[in-house]
Short mmCIF file of N, CA, C and O in Angstrom, two decimals:
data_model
loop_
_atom_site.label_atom_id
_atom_site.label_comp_id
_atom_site.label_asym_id
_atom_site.label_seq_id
_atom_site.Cartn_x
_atom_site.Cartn_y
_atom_site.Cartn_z
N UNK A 1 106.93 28.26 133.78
CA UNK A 1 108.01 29.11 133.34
C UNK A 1 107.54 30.56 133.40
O UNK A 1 106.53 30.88 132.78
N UNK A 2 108.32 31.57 134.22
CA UNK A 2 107.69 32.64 134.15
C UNK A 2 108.12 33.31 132.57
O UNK A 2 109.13 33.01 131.93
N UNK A 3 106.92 34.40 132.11
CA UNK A 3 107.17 35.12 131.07
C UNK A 3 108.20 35.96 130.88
O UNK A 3 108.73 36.03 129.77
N UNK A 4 108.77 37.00 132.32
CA UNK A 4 110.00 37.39 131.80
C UNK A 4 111.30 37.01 132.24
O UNK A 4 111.51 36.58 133.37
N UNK A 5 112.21 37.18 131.31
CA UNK A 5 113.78 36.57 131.10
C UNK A 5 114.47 37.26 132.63
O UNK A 5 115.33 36.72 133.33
N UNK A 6 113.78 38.65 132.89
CA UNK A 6 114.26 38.89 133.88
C UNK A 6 114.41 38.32 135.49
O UNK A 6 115.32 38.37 136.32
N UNK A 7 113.03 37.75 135.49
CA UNK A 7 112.87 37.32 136.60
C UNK A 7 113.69 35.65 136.94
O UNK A 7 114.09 35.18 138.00
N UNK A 8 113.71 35.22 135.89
CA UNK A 8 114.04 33.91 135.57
C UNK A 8 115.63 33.90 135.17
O UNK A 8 116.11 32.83 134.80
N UNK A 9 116.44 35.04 135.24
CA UNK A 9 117.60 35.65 135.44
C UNK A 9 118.17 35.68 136.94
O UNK A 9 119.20 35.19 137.41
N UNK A 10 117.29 36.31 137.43
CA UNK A 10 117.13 36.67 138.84
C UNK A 10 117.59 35.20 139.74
O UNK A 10 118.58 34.94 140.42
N UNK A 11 116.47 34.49 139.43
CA UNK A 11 116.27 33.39 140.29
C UNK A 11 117.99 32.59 139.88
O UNK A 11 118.94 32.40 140.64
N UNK A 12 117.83 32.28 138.47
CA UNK A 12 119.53 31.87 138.68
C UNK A 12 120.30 32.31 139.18
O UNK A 12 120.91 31.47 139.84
N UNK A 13 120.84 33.71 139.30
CA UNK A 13 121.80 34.38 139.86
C UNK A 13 121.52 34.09 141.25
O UNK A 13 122.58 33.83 141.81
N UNK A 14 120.45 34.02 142.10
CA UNK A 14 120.53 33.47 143.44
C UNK A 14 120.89 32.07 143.66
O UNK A 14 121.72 31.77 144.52
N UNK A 15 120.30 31.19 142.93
CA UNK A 15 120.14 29.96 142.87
C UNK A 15 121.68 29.24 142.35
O UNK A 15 121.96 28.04 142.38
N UNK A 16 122.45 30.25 141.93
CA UNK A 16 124.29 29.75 141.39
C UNK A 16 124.76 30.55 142.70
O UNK A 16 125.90 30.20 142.99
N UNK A 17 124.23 31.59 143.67
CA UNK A 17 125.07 31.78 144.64
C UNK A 17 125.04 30.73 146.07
O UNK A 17 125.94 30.76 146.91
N UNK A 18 123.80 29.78 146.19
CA UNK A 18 123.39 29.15 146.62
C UNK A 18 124.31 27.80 146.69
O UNK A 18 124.64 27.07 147.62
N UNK A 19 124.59 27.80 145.09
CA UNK A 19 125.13 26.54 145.02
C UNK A 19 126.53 26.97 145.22
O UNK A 19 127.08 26.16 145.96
N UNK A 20 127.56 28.20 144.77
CA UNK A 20 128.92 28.49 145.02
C UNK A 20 128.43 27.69 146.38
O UNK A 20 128.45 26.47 146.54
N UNK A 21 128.11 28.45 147.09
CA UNK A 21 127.88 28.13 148.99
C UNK A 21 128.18 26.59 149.56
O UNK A 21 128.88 26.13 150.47
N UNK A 22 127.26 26.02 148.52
CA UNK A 22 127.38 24.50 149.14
C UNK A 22 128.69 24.12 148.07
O UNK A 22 129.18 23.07 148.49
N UNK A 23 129.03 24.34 147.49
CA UNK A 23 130.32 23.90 146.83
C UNK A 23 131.41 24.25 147.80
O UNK A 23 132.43 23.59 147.98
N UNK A 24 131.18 25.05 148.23
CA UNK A 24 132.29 25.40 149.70
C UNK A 24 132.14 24.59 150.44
O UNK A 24 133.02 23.75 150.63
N UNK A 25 130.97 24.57 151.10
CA UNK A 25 130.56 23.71 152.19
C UNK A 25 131.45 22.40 152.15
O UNK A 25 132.24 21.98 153.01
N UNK A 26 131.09 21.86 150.87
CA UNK A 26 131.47 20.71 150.32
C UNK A 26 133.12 20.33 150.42
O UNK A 26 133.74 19.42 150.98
N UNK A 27 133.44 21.25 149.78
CA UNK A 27 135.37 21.06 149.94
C UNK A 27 135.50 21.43 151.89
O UNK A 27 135.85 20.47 152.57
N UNK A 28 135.26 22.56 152.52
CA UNK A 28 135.28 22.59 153.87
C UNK A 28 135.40 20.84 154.34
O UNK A 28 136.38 20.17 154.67
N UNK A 29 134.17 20.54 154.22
CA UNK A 29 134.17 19.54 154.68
C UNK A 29 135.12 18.27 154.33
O UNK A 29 135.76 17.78 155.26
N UNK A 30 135.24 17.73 153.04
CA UNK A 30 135.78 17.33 152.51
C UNK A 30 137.53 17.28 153.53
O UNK A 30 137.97 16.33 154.18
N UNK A 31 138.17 18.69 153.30
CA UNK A 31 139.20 18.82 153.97
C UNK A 31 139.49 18.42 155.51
O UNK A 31 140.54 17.90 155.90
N UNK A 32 138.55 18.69 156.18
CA UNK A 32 138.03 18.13 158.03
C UNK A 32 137.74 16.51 157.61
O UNK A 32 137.47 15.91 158.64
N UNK A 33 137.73 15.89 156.80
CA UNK A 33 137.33 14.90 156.68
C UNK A 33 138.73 14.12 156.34
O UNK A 33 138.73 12.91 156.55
N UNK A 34 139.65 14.57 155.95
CA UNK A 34 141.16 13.77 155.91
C UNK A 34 141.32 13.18 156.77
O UNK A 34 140.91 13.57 157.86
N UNK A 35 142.02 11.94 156.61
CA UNK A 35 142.51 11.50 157.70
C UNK A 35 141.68 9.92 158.63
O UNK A 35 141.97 8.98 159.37
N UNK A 36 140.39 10.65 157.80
CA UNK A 36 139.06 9.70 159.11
C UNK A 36 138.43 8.48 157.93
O UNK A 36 138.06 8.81 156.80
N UNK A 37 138.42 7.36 158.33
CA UNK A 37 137.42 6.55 158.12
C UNK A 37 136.22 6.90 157.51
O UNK A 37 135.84 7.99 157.92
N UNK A 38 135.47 6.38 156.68
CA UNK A 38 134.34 6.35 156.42
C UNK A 38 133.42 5.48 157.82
O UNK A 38 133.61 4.33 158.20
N UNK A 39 132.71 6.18 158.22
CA UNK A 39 131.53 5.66 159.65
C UNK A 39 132.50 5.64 161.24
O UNK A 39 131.97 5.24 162.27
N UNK A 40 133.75 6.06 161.20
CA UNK A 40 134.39 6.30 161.95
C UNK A 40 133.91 7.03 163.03
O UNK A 40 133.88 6.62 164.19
N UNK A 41 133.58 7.99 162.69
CA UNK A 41 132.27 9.13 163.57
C UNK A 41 131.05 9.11 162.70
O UNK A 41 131.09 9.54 161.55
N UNK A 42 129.75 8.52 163.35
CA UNK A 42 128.74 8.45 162.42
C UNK A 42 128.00 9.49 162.02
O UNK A 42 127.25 9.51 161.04
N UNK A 43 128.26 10.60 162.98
CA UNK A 43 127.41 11.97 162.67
C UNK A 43 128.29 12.58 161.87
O UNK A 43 127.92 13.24 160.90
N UNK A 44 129.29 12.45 162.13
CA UNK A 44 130.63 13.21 160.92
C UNK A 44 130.00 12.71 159.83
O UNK A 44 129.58 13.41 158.91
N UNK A 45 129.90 11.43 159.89
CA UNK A 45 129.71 10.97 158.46
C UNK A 45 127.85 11.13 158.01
O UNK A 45 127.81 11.30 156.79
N UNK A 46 127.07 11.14 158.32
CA UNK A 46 125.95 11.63 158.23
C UNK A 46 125.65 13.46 157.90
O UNK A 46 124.99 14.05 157.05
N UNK A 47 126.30 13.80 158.75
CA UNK A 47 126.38 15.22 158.14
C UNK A 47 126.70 15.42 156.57
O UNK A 47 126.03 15.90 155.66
N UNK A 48 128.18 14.78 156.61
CA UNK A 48 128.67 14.94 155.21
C UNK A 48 127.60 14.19 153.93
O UNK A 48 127.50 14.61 152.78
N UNK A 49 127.00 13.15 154.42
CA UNK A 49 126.15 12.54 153.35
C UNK A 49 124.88 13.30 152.73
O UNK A 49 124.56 13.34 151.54
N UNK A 50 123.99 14.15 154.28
CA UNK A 50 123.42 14.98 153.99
C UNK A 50 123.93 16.46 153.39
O UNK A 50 123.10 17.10 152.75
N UNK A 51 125.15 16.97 153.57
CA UNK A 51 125.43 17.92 152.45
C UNK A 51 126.12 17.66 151.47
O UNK A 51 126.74 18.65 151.08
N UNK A 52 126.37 16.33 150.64
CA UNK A 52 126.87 16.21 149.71
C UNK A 52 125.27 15.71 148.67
O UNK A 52 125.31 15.82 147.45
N UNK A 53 123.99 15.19 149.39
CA UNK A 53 123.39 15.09 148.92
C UNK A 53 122.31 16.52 148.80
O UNK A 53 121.25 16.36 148.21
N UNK A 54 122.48 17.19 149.09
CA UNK A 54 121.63 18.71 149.37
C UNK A 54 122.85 18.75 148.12
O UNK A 54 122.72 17.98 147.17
N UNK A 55 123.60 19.35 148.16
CA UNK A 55 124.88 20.29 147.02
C UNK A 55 124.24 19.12 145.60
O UNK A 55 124.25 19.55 144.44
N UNK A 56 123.86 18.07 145.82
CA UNK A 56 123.31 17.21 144.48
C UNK A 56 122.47 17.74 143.92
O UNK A 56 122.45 18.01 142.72
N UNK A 57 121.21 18.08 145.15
CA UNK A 57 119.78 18.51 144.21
C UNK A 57 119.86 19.34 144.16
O UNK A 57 119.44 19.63 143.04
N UNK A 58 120.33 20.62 144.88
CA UNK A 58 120.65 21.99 144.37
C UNK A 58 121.59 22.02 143.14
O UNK A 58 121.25 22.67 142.16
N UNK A 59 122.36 21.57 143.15
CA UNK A 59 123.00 21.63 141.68
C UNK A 59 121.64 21.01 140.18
O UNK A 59 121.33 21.62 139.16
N UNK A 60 121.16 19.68 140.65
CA UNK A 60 120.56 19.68 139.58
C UNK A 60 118.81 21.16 139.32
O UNK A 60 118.46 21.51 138.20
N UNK A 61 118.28 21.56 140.33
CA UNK A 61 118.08 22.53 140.17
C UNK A 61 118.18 24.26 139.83
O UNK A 61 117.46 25.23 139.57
N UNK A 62 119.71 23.83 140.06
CA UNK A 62 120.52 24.90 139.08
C UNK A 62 120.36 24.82 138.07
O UNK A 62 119.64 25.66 137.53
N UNK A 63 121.10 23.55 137.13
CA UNK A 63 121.07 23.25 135.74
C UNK A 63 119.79 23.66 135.26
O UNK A 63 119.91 24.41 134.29
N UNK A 64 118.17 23.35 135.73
CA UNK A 64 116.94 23.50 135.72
C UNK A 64 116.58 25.08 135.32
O UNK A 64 116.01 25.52 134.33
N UNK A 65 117.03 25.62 136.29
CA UNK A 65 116.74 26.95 136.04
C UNK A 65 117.67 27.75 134.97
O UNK A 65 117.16 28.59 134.22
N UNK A 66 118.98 27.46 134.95
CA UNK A 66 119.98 27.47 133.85
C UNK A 66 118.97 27.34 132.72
O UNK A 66 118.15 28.21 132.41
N UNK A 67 119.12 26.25 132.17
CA UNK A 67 118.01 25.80 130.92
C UNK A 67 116.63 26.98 130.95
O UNK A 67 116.24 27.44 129.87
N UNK A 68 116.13 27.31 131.94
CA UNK A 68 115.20 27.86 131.52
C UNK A 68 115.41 29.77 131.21
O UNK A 68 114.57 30.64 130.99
N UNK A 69 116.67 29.79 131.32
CA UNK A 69 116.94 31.13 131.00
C UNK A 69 117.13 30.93 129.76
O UNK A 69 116.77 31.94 129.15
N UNK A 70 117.63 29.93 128.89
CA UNK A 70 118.17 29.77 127.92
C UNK A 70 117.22 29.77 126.85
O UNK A 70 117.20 30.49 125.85
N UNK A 71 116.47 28.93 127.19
CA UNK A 71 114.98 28.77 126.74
C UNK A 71 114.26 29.93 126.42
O UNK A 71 113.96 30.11 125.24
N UNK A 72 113.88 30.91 127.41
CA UNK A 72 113.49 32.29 127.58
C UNK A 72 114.07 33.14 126.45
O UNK A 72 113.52 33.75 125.54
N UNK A 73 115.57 32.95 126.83
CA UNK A 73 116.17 33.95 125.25
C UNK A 73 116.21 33.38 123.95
O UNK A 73 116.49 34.10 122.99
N UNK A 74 115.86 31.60 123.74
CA UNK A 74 115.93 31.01 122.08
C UNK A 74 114.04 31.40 122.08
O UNK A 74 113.67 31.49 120.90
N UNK A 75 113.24 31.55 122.76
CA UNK A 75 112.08 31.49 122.16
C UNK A 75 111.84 32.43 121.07
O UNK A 75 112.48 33.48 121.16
N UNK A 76 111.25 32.33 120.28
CA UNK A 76 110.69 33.07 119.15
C UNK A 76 109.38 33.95 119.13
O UNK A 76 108.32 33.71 119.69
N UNK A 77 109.63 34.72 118.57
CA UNK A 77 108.12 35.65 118.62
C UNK A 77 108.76 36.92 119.74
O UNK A 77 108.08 37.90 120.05
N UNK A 78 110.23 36.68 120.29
CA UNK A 78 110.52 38.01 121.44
C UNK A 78 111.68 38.53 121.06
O UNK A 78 112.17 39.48 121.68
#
């Protein structure tokens, strides 16, 4: 955990623009995806598996860094 709130500020504010991004990605796709079968086109569908699973761990590394801003400002002694 770094020592200041700032830096660890920082990194969220990139790390939530990161994820807006793939939350787009996500509906984009999502929408091109009406209409079609699941394995219908296998790379269609491989693509989408790999960015719905990327938008997963980036989100839970959001939450991660989230928490640790939070953390940063309940500690005591600052």
């Amino acid at each position: 955990m770094p020592d200041e709130p700032g830096s660890a500020r920082n990194k969220f504010r990139s790390d939530f623009m990161v994820e807006l991004a793939l939350i787009v990605a996500v509906a984009v796709y999502l929408m091109m995806a009406q209409g079609q079968a699941v394995g219908e086109n296998l790379s269609f569908t491989v693509v989408g598996a790999a960015l719905m699973a990327l938008a997963t761990y980036w989100t839970l590394h959001t939450v991660r860094d989230g928490l640790e801003v939070i953390a940063l400002r309940l500690r005591p002694g600052k």
